[in-house]
Coordinates of N, CA and C in Angstrom, one line a residue:
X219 N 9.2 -4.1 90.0 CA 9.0 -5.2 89.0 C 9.5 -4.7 87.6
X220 N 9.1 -3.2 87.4 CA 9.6 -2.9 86.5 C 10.8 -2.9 85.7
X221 N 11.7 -2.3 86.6 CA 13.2 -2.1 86.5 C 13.9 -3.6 86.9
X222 N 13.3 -4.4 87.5 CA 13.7 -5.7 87.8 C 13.8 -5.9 85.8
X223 N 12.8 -6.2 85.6 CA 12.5 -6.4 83.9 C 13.4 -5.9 83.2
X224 N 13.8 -4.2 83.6 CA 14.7 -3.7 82.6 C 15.7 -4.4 82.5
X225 N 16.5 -4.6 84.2 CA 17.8 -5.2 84.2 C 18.1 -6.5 83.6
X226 N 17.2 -7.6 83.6 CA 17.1 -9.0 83.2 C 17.0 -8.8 81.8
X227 N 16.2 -7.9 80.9 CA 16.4 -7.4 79.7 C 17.8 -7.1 78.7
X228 N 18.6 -6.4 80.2 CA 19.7 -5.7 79.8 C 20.8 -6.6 79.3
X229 N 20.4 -7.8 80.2 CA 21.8 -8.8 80.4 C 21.2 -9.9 79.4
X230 N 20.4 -10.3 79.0 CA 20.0 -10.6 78.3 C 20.5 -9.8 76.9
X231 N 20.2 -9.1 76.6 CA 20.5 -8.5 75.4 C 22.0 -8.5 75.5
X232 N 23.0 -8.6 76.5 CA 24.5 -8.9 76.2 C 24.2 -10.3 76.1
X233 N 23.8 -11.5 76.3 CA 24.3 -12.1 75.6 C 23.4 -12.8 74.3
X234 N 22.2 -12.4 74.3 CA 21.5 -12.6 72.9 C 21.8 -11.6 71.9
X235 N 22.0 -10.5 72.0 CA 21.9 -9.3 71.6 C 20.6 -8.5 71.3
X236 N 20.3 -7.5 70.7 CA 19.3 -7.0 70.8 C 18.2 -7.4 70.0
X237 N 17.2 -7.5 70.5 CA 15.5 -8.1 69.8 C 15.1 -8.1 68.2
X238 N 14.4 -8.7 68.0 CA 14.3 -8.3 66.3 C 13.0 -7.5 66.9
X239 N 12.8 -6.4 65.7 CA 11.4 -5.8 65.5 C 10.4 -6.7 66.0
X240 N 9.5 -6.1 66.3 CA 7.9 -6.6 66.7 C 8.2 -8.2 67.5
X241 N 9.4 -8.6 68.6 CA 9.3 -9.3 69.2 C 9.2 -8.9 70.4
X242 N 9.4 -7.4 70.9 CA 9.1 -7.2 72.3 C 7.5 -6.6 72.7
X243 N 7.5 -6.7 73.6 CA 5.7 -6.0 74.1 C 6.0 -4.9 75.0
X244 N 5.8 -3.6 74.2 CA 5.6 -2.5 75.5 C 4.6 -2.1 76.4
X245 N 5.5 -1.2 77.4 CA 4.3 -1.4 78.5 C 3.8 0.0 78.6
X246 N 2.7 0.1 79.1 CA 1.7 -1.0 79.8 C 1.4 -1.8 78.8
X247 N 1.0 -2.9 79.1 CA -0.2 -3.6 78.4 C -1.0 -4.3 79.5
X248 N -2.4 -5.2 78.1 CA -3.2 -6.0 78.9 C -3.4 -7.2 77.9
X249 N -4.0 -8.1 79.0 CA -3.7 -9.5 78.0 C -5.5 -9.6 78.6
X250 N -6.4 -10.2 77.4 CA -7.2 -10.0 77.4 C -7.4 -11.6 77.0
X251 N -8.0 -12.5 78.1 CA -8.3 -14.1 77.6 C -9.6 -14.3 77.6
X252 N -10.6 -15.2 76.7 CA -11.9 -15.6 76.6 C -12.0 -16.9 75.7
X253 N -13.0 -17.4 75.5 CA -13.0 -18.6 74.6 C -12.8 -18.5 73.5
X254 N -12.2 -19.5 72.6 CA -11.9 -19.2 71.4 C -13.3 -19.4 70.5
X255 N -14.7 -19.6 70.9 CA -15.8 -19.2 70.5 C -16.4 -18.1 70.8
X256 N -15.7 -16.6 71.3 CA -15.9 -15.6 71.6 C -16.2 -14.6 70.5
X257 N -17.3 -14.2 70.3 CA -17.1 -13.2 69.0 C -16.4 -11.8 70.1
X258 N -15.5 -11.3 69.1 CA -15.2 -10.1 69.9 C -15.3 -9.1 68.6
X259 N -15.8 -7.4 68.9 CA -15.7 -6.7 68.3 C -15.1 -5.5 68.6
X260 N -14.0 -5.1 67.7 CA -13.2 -4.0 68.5 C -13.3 -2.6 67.5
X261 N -13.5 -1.5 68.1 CA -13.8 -0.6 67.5 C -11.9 0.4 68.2
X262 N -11.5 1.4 67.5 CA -10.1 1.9 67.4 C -10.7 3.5 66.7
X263 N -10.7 4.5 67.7 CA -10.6 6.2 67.1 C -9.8 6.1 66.2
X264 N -9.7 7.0 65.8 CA -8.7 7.8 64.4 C -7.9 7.3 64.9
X265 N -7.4 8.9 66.4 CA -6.3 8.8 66.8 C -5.5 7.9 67.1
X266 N -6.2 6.7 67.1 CA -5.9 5.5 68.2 C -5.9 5.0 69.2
X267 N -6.3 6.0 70.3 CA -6.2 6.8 71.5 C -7.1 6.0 72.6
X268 N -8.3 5.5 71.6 CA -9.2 4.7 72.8 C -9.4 3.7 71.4
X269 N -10.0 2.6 72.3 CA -10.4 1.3 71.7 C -11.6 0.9 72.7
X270 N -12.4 0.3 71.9 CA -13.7 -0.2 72.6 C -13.8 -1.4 72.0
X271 N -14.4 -2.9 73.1 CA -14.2 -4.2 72.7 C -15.7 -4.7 72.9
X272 N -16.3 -5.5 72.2 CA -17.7 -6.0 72.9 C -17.3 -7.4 72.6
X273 N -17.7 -8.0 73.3 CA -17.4 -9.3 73.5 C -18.9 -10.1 73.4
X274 N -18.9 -11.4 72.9 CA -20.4 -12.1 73.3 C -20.5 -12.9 74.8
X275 N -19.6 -12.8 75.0 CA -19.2 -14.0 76.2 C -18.0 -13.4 77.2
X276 N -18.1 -14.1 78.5 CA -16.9 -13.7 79.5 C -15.7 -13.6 78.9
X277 N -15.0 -12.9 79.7 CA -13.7 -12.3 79.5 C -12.5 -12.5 80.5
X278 N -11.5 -12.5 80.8 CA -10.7 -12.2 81.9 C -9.6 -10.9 81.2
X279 N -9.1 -10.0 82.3 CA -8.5 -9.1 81.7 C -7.3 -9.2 82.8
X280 N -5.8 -9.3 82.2 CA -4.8 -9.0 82.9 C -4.1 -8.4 82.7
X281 N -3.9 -7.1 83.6 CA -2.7 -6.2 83.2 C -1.3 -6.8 83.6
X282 N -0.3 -5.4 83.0 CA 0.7 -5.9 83.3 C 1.8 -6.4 84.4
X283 N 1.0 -5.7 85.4 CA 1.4 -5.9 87.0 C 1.4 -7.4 87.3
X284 N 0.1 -7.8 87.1 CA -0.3 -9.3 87.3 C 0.6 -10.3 86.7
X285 N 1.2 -9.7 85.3 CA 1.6 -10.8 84.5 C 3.4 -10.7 84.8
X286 N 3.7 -9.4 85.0 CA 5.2 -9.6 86.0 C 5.3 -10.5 87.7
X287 N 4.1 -10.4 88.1 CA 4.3 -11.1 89.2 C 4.3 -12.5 89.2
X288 N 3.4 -12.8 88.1 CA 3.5 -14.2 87.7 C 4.6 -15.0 87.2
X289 N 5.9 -13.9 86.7 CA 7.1 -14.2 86.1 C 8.4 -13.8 87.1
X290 N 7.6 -13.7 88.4 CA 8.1 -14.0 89.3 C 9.3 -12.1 89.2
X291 N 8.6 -11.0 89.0 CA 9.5 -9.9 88.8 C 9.4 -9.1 89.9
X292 N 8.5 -9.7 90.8 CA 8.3 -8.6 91.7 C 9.2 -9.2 93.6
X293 N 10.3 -10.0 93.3 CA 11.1 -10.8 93.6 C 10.5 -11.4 95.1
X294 N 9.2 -11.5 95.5 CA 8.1 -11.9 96.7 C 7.7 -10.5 97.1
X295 N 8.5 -9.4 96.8 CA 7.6 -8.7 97.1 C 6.6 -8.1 97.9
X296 N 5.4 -8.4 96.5 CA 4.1 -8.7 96.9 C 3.6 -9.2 97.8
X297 N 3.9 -10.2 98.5 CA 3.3 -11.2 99.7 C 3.8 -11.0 101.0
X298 N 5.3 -10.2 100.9 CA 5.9 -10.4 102.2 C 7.5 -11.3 102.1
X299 N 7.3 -12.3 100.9 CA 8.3 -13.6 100.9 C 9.7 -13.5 100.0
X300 N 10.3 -12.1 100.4 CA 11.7 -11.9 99.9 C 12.9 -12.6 100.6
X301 N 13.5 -13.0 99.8 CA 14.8 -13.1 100.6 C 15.8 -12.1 100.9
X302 N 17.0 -12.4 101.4 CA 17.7 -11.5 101.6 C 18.4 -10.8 100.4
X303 N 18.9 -11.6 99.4 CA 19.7 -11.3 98.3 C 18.7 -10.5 97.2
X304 N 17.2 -11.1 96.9 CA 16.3 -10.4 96.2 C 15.8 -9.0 97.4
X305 N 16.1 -8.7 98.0 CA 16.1 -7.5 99.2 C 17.2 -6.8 98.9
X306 N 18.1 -7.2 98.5 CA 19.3 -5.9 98.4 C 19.1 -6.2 97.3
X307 N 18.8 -6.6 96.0 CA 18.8 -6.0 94.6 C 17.4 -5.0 94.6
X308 N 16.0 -5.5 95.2 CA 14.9 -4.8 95.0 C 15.4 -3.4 95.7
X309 N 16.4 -3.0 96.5 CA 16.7 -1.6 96.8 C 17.5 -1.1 96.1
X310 N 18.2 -2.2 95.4 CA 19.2 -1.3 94.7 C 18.9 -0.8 93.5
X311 N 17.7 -1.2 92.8 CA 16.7 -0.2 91.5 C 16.1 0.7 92.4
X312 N 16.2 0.9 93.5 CA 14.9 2.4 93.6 C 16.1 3.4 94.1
X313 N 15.6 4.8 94.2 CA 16.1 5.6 95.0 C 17.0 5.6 96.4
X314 N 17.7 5.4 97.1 CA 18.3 5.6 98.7 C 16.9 6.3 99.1
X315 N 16.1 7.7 98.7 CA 15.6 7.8 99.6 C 13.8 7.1 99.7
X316 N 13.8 6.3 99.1 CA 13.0 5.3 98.4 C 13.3 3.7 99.7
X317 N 14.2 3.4 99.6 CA 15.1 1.9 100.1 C 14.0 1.3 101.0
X318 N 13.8 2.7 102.2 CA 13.0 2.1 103.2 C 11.7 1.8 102.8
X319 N 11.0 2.2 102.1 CA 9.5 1.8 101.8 C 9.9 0.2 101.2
X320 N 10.8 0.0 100.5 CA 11.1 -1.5 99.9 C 11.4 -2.3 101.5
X321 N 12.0 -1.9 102.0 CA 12.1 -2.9 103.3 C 10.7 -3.0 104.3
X322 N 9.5 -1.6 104.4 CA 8.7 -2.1 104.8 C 7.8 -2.9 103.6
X323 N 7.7 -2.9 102.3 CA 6.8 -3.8 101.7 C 7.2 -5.2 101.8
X324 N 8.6 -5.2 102.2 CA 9.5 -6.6 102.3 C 8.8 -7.5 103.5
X325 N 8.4 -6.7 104.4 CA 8.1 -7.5 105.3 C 6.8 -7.6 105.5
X326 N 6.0 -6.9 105.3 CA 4.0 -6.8 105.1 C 3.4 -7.1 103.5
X327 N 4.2 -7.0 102.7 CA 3.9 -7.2 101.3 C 2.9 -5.9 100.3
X328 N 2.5 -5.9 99.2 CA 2.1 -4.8 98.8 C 0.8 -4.3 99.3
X329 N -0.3 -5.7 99.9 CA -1.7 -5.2 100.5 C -1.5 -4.3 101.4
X330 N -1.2 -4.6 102.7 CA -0.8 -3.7 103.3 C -0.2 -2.5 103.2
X331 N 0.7 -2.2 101.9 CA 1.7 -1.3 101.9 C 0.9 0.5 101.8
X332 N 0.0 0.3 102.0 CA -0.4 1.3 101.4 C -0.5 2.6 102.7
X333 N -0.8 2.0 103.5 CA -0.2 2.9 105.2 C 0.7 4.0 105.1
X334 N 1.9 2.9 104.7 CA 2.7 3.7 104.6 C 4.0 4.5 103.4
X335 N 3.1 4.7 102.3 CA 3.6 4.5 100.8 C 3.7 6.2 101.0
X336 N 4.4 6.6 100.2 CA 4.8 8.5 100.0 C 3.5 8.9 99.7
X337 N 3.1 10.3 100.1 CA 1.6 11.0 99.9 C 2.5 11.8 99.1
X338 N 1.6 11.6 97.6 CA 2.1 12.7 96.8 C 0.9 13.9 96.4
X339 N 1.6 15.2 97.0 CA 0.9 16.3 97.0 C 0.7 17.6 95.7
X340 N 0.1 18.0 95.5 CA 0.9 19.4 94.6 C 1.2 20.4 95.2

């Protein structure tokens, strides 16, 4: 999803050209929704490093995963429901030796993927 983003970014920027300041959102982020009668109180370290929020009322929090999927970046992916042509572009952002894990998530989707995803050791 990521690199899907980059590339649609890319071509985009040939023909818009590139972004003004403070119009793009880097990642990670999270989009944090609640009522607009919500008191919210946010507290920010020095460093900037951590932030703490208290809210009076419910919350929903969505990262950034959720909100590419919703923009449709994770090309079905996720569920299983790729086509063929978003199948050869989703392999052609990852590694060759990467390709096959995209063809099994292609067909079981990301719940399942986890079986058989690389064990990363030290």
């Amino acid at each position: 999803a990521f690199k899907n983003l980059v590339e649609r970014n890319r071509e985009m920027e040939k023909v818009t050209g590139t972004p003004t300041p403070n119009s793009a959102i880097q990642l990670p982020f999270i989009i944090v929704g609640t009522s607009k009668k919500t008191v919210i109180d946010c507290s920010i370290s020095n460093d900037k490093m951590e932030y703490l929020f208290n809210f009076d009322n419910t919350f929903e929090i969505h990262d950034d995963m959720e909100v590419l999927k919703k923009m449709k970046m994770t090309m079905g992916l996720e569920n299983g429901a790729v086509s063929e042509a978003d199948l050869r572009r989703a392999k052609s952002l990852v590694p060759k030796a990467l390709q096959s894990y995209v063809e099994e998530i292609a067909k079981q989707g990301f719940e399942s993927s986890e079986s058989f995803a690389p064990k990363v050791t030290k």
